[in-house]
Short mmCIF file of C-alpha atoms in Angstrom, two decimals:
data_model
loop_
_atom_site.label_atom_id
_atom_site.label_comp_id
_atom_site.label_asym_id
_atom_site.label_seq_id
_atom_site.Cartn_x
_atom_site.Cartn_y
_atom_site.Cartn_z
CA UNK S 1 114.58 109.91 84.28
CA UNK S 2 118.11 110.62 83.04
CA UNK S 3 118.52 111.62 79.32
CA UNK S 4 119.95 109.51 76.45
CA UNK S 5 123.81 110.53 75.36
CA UNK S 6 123.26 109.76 71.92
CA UNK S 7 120.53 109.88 69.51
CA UNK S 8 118.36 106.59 68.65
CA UNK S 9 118.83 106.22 65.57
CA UNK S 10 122.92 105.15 66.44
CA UNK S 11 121.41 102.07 68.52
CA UNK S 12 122.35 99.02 66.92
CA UNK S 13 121.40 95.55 66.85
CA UNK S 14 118.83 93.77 69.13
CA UNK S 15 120.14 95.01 72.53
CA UNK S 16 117.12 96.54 74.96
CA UNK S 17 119.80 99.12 75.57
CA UNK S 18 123.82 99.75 75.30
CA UNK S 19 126.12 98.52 78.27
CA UNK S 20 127.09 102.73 77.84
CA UNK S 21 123.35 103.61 78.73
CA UNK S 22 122.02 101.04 81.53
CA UNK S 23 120.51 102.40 84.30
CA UNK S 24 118.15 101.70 87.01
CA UNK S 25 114.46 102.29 86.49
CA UNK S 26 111.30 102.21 88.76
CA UNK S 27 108.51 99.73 87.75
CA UNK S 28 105.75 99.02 90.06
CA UNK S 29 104.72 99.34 93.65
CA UNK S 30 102.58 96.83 95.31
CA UNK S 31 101.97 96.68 99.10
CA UNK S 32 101.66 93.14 100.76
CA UNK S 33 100.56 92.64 104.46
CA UNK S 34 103.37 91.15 106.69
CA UNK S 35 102.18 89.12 109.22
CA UNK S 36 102.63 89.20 113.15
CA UNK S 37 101.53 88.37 116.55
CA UNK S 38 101.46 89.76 119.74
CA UNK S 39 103.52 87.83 122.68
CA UNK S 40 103.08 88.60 126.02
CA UNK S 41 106.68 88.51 127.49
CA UNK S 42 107.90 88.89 131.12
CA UNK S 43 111.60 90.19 131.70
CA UNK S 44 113.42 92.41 133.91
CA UNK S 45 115.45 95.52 133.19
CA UNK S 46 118.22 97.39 134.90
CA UNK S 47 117.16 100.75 135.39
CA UNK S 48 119.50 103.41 135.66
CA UNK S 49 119.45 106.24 138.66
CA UNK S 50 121.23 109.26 139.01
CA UNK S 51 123.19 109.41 142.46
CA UNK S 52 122.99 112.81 144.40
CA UNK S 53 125.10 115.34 143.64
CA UNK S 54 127.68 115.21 146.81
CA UNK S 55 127.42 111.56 146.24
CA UNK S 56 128.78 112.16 142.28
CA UNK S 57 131.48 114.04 142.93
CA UNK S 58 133.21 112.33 145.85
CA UNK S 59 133.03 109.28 143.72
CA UNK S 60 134.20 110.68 140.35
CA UNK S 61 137.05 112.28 143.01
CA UNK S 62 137.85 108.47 144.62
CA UNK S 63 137.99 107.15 140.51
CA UNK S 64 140.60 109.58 139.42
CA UNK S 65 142.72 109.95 143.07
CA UNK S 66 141.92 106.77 144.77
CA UNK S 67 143.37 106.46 147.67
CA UNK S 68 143.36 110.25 149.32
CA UNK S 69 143.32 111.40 152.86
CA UNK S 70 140.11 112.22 154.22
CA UNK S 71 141.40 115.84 155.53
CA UNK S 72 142.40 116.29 151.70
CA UNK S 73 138.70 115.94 150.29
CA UNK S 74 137.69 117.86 152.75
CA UNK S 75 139.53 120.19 151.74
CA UNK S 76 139.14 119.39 148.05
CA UNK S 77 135.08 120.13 148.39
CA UNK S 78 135.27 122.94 151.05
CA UNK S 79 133.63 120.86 153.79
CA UNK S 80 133.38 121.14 157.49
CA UNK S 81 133.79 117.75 159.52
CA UNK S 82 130.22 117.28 160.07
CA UNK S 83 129.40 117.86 155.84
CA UNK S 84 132.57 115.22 155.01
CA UNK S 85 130.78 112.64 157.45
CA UNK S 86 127.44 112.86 156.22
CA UNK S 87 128.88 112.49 152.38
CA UNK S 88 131.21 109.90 153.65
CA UNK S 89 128.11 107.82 155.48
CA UNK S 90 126.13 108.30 152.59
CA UNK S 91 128.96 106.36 150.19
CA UNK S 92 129.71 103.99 152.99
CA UNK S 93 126.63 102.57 153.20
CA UNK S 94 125.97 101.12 150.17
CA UNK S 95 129.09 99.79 150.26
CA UNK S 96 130.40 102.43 147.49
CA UNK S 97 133.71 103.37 149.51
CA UNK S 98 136.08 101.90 151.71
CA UNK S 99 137.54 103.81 154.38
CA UNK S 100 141.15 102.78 155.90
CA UNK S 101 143.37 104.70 158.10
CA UNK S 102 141.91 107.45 157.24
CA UNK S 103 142.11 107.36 153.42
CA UNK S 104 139.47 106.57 150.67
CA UNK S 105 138.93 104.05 148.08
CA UNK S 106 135.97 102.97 145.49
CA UNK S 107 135.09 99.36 146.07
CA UNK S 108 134.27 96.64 143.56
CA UNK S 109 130.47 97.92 143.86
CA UNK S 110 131.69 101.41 143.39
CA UNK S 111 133.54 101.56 140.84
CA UNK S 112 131.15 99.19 138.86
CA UNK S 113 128.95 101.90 138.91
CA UNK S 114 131.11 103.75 135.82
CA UNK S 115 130.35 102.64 132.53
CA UNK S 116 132.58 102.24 129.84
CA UNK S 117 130.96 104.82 127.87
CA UNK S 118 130.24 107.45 130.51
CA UNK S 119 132.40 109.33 132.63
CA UNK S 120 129.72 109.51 135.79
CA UNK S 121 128.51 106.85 137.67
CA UNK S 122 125.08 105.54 137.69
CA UNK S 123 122.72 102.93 139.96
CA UNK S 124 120.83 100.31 138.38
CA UNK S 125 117.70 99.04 140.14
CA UNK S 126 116.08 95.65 138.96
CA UNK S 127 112.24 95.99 137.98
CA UNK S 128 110.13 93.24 137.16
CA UNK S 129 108.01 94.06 133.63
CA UNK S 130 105.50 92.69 131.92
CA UNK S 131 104.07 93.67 128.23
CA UNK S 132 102.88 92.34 124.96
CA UNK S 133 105.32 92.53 122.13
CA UNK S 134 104.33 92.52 118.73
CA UNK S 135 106.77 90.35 116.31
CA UNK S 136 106.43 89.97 112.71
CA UNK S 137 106.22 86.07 112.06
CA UNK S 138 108.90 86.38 109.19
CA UNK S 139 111.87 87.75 110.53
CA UNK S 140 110.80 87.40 114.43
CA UNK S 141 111.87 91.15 114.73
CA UNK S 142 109.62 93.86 116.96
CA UNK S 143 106.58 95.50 114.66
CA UNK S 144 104.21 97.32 116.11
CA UNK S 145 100.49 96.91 115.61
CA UNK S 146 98.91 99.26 112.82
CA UNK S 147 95.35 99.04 111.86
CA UNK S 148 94.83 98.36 108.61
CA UNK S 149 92.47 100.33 106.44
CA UNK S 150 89.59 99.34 104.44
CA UNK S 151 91.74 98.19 101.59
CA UNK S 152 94.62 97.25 103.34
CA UNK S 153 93.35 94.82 105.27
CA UNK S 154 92.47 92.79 101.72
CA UNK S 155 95.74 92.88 100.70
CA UNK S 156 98.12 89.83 99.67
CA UNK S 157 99.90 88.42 102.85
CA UNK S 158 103.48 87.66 102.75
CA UNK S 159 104.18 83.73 102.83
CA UNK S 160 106.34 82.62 105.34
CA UNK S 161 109.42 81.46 103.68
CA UNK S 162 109.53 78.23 106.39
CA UNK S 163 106.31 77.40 107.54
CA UNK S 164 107.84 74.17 109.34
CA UNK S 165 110.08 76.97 111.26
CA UNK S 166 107.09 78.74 112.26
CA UNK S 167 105.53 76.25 115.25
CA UNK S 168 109.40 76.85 116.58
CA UNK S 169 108.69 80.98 116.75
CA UNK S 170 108.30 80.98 121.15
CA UNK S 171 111.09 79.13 121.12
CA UNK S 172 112.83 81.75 119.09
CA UNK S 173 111.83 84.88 120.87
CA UNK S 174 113.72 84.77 123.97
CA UNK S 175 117.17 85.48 121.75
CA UNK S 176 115.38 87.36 119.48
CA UNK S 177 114.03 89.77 122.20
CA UNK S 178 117.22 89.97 123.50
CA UNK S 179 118.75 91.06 120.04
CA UNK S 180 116.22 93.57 119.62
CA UNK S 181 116.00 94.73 123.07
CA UNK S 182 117.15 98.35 122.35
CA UNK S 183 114.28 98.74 119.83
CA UNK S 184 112.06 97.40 122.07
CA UNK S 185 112.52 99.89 125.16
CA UNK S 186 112.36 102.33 122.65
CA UNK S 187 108.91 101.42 121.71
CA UNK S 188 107.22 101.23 124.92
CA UNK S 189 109.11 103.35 127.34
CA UNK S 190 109.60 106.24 124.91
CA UNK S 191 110.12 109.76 126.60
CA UNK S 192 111.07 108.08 130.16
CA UNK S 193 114.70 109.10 129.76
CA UNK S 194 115.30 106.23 131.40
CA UNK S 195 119.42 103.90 130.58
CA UNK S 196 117.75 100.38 130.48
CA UNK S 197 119.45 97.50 130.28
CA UNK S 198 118.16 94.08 129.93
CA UNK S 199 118.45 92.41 132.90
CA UNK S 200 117.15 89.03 132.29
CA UNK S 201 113.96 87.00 130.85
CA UNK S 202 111.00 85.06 131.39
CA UNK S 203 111.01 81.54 129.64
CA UNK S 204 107.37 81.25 129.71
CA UNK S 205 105.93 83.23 126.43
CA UNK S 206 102.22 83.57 126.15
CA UNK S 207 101.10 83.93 122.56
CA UNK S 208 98.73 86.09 121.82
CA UNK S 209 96.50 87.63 118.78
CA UNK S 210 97.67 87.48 115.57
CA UNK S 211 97.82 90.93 113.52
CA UNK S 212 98.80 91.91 110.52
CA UNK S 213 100.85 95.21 108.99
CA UNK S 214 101.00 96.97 105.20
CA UNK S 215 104.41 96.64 104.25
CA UNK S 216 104.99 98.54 100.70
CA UNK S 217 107.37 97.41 97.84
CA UNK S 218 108.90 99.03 95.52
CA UNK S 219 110.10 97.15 92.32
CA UNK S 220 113.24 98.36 90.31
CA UNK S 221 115.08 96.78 87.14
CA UNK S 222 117.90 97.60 84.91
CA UNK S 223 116.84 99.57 81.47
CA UNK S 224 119.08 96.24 79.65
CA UNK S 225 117.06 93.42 81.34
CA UNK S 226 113.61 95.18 82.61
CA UNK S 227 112.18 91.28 83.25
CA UNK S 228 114.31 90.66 86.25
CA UNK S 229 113.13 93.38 89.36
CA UNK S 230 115.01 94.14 92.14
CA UNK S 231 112.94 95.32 95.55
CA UNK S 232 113.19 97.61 97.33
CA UNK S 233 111.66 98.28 100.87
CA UNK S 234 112.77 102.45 102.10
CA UNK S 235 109.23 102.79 101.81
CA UNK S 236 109.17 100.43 105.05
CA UNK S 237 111.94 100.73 106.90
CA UNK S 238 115.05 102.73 106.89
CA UNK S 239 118.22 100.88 105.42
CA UNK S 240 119.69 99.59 109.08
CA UNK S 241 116.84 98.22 110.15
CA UNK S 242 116.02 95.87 106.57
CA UNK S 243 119.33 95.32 107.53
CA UNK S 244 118.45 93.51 110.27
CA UNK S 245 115.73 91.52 108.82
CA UNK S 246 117.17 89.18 105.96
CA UNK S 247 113.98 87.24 106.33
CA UNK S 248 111.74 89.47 105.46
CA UNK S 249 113.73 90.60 101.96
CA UNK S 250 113.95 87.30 100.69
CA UNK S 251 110.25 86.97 101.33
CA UNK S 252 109.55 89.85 99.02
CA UNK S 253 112.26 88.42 96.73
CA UNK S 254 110.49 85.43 96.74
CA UNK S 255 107.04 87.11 96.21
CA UNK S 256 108.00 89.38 93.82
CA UNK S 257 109.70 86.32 91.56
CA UNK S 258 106.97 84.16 92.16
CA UNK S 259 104.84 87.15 89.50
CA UNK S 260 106.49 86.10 86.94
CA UNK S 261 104.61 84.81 83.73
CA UNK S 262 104.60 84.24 80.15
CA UNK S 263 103.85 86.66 77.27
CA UNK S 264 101.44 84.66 75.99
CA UNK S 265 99.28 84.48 79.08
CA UNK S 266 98.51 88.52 78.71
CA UNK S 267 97.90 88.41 75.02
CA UNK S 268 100.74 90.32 74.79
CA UNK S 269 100.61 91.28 71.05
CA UNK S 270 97.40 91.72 71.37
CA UNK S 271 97.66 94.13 74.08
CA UNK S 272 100.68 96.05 72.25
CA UNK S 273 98.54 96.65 68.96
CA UNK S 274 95.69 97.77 71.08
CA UNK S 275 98.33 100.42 72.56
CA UNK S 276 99.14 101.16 68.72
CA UNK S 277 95.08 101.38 67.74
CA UNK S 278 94.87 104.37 70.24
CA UNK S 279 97.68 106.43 69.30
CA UNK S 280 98.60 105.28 65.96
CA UNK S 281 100.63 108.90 65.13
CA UNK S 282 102.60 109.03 68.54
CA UNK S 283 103.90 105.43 67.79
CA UNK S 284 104.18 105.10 64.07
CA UNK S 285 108.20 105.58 64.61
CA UNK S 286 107.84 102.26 66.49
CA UNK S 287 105.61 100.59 64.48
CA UNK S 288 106.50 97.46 62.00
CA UNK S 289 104.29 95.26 59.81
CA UNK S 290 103.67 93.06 62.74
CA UNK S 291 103.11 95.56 65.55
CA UNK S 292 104.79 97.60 67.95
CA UNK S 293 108.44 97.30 68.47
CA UNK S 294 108.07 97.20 72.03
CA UNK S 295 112.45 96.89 72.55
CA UNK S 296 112.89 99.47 70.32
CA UNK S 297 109.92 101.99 72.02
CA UNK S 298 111.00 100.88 75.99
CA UNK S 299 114.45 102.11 74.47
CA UNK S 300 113.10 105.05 73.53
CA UNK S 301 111.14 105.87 76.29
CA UNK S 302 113.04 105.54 79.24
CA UNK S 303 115.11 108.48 77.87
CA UNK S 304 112.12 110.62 76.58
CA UNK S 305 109.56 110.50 79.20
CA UNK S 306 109.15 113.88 79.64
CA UNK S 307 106.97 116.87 81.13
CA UNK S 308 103.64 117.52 79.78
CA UNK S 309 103.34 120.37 77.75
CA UNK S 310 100.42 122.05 75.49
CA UNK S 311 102.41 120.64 72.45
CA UNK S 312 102.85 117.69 74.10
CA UNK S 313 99.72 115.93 74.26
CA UNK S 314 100.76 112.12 74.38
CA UNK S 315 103.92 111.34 76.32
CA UNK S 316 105.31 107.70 76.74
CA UNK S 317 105.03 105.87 80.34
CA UNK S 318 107.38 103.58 81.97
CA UNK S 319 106.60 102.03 84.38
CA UNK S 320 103.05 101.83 86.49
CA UNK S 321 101.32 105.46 86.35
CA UNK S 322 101.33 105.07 90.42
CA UNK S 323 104.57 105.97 90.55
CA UNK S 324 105.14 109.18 92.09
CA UNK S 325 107.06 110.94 88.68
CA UNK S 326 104.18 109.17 86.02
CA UNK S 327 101.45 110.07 88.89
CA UNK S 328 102.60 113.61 88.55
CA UNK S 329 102.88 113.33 84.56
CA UNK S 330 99.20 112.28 84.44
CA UNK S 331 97.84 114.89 86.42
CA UNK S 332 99.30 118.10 84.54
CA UNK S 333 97.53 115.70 81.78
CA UNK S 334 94.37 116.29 83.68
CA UNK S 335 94.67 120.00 84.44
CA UNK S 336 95.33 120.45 80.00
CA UNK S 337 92.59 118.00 79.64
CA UNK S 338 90.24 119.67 82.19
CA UNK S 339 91.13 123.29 80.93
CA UNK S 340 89.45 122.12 77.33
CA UNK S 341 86.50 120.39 79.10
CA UNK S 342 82.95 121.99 79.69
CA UNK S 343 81.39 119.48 82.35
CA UNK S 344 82.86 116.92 84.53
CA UNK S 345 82.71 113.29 83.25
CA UNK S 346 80.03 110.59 85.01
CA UNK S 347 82.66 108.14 85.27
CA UNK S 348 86.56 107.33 85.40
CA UNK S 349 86.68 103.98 83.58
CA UNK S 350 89.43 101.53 84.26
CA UNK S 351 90.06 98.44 82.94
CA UNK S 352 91.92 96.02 85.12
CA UNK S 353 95.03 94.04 83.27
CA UNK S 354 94.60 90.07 84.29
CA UNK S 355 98.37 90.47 86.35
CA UNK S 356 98.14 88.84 89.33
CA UNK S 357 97.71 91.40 92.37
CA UNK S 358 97.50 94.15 89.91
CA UNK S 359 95.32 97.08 92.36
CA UNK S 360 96.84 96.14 95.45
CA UNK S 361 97.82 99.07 96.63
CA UNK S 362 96.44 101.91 98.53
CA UNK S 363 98.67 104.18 96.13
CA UNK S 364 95.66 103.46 93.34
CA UNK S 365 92.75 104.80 95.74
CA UNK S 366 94.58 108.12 95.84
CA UNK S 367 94.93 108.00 92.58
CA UNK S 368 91.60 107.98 91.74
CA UNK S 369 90.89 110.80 94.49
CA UNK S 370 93.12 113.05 92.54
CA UNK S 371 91.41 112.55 89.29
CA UNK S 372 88.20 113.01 90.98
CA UNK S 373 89.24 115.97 92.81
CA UNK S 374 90.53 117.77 89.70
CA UNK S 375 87.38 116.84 87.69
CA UNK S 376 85.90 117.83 90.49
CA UNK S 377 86.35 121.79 89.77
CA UNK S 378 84.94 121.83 86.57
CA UNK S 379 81.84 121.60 87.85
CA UNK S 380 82.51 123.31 91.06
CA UNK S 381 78.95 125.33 91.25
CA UNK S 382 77.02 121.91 90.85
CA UNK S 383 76.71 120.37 94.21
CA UNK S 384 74.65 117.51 92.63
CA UNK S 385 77.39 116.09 90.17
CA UNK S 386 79.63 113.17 91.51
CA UNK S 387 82.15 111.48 89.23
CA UNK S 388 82.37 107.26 90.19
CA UNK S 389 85.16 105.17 89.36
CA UNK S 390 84.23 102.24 87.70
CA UNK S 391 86.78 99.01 86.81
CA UNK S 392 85.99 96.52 84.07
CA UNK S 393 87.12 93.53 84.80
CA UNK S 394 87.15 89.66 83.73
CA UNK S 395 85.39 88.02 87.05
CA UNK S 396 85.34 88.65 90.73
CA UNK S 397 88.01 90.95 91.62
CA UNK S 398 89.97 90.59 94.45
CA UNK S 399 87.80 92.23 97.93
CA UNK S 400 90.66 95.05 97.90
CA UNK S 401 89.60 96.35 94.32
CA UNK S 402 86.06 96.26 95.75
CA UNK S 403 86.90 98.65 98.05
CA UNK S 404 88.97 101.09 95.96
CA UNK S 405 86.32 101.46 93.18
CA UNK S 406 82.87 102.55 93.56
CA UNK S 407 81.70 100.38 91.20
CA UNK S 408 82.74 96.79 89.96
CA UNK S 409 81.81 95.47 86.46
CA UNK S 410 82.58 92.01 86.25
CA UNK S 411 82.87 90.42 83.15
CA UNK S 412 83.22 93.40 81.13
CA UNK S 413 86.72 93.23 80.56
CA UNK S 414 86.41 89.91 78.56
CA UNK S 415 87.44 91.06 75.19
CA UNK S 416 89.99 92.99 76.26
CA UNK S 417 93.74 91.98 75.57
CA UNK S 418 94.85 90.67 79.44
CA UNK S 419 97.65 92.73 79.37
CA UNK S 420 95.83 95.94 78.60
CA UNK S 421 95.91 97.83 81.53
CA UNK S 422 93.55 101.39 80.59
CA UNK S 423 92.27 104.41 82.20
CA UNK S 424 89.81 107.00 80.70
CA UNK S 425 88.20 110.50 81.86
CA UNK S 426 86.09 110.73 79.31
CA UNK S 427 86.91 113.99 76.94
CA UNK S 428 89.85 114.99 79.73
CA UNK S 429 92.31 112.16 79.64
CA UNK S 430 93.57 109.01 79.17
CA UNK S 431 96.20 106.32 80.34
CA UNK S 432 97.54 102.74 78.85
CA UNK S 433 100.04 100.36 79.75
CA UNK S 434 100.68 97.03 78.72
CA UNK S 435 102.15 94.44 81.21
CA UNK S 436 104.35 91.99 79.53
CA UNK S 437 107.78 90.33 79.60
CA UNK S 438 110.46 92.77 77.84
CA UNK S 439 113.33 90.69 76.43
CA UNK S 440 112.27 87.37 77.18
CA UNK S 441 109.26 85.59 76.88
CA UNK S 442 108.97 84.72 80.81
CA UNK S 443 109.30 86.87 83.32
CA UNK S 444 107.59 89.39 85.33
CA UNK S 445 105.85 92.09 83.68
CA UNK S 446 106.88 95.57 82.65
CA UNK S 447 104.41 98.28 82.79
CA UNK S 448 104.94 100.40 79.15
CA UNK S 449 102.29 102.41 77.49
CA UNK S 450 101.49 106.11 77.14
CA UNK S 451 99.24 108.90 78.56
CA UNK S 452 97.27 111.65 76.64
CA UNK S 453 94.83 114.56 76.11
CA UNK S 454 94.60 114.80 72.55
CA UNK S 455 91.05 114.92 71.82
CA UNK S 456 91.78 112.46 68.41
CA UNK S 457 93.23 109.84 71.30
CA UNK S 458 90.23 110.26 73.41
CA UNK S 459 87.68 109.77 71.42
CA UNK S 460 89.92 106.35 69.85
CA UNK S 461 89.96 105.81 73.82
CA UNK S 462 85.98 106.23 74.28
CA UNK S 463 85.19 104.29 70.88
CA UNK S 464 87.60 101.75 71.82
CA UNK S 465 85.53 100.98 74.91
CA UNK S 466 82.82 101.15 73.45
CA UNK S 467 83.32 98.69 70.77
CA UNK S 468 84.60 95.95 73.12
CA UNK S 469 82.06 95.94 76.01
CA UNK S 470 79.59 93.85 75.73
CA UNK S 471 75.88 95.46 74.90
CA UNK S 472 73.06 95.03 76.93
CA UNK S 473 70.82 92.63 76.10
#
């Protein structure tokens, strides 16, 4: 994160931040399954040859002297009588050359054989092929099949932006092979080194099984107006090829908007003064009569966010802790937290915020595996202890938090604010975020909060828990 130019105190007014000090910052990642099917398509490619050698140069010869005297190539290439017939049958008889009173000349079929881009000729021969292609049913554009993991396959799918359009897809795919043909070859006759060109195509289309592929998205948002993301898919596919598929971005655009929500809906006051309750010293700065300033702290903390440091137990977060800068951030938080520990913890607790598709990505299963694995080595001569992840949630989660967790507790998040999103290693460390609109009262959410290994926030953290699960009976 880039640095604030001036000091906070010389913000003024009610602005999230000054014109002077926008800038872009990361918010969330979520990854969505993109659907496709596999067609099976017939066409026919020209397939380039290499002509022999003696073949090669007579003809590059003919293209840039047309016209010589046979004696004179002869003489040009150093060959006897016999050597210029043989070269001269062999150019004849596919009807490269034309011979008249005794000079030379490339014929229409000759002289097709140079390319605009290459400087020596080549034969095409016609082949008949036959293959499934896989097409994403959103942009029609060539994806190949990947097999979804445990949690991937759970996933949200990506709607198709015209589902009346979609019965018209085989209809499509003819042109839209065509267009893609380059990508194509490259897919399925990698490492042939053969020139292919597309020769023609089969109307008849077979469709086949239906597939689907993770497709990760990254979520942006100007520092001045956090509420309205921009996406972003380099995670996917390089730049040129998005390019190429329109479709498929103002699907996500369309996605992404459509997670938009009122502050209200995720208790968000609620949620901010439970942020407050756990770290009451780190935000006092930010803290009024009625709460949290949360303008005044996202201010604040997209220019402080820092590096962890033994002085610097509690450090603010922007956005979710899965991104790759707060992921880092919270584990040097773990190795400080795990250096003051004497035995690994039983259980990572989470507690899942009520945003829709929060969890649905596979970046929070190796998040958990890091904790785990750092944890881990505390107790590294007791082959017995295992630390579980746990989530605490409102109902039935969605299948793809099943899998990521090793344990599900439904209706344990219940008194929990709905925008309290919070993670705990007992005695090691802790993370929470709040999801809420910033600046407006609806829009989609923006992940603020803090992360810590002070012992005094830890054992807020564990109490806190403790105090608002329910109690067995």
């Amino acid at each position: 994160m880039e640095t604030l130019s001036r000091p906070l105190l010389s913000l003024k007014g009610h602005e999230l931040v000054p014109l002077d000090e926008d800038r872009k910052v990361e918010l969330d990642i979520i990854d969505v399954l993109l659907p496709c099917r596999t067609y099976e398509m017939k066409y026919k490619v020209a397939v380039a040859a290499k002509v022999s050698p003696t073949l090669e140069f007579l003809l590059r010869l003919l293209k840039s002297a047309p016209g010589m005297n046979e004696p004179d190539v002869a003489e040009f290439f150093g060959y006897s009588v016999n050597e210029l017939e043989y070269v001269l049958s062999e150019a004849s008889e596919p009807g490269y050359i034309e011979r008249k009173q005794g000079r030379l000349w490339l014929t229409t079929a000759g002289d097709s054989l140079f390319r605009a881009d290459q400087k020596e000729p080549s034969i095409y021969s016609v082949e008949s092929r036959r293959r499934g292609v896989g097409f994403d049913l959103v942009a029609i554009a060539p994806q190949p099949r990947k097999r979804p993991d445990s949690i991937e396959r759970f996933l949200p799918e990506l709607g198709l932006s015209d589902l009346a359009g979609s019965g018209r897809t085989t209809q499509q795919l003819p042109a839209r092979f065509e267009r893609f043909f380059r990508e194509i070859a490259d897919q399925v006759d990698r490492g042939k080194g053969e020139k292919r060109q597309l020769y023609s195509i089969d109307p008849v289309i077979v469709a086949q099984e239906r597939y689907q592929v993770p497709l990760r998205i990254r979520t942006y948002a100007r520092a001045s107006n956090p509420s309205v993301p921009e996406i972003d898919l380099s995670s996917w596919r390089p730049e040129h090829e998005i390019a190429d598929r329109p479709e498929i971005e103002n699907a996500v655009a369309l996605f992404v908007k459509d997670l938009a929500t009122h502050a209200n809906q995720l208790d968000a006051v609620a949620s901010y003064d439970a942020l407050v309750s756990l770290a009451p010293e780190f935000l006092k700065e930010f803290t009024v009569k009625t709460g949290l300033n949360e303008r005044r702290y996202w201010r604040e903390a997209i220019g402080r966010v820092g590096e962890v440091r033994s002085d610097r137990k509690t450090i603010p977060l922007v956005g979710s802790l899965l991104l790759e800068n707060n992921l880092q951030r919270f584990l040097s938080i773990l190795d400080y937290g795990a250096a003051q520990a004497t035995a690994a913890p039983e259980r990572i607790i989470a507690v899942a915020p009520q945003t829709r598709h929060w969890g649905a990505t596979t970046q929070l299963r190796g998040l958990l595996a890091l904790i785990k694995e750092k944890v881990g080595k505390i107790d590294a001569g007791d082959a017995t202890s295992e630390t579980l992840s746990m989530c605490l949630t409102r109902a039935a989660p969605p299948r793809f938090i099943k899998e990521t967790f090793d344990e599900i507790a439904e209706s344990d998040a219940a008194r929990f604010p709905r925008g309290l999103e919070l993670y705990l290693v007992p005695s090691i460390a802790m993370a929470a975020i709040v999801h809420a609109p910033l600046g407006a009262s609806i829009g989609n959410t923006v992940p603020l909060g803090i992360a810590s290994f002070d012992p005094a926030v830890l054992e807020r953290c564990e109490q806190y828990l403790e105090d608002n699960r329910p109690k067995e009976p």
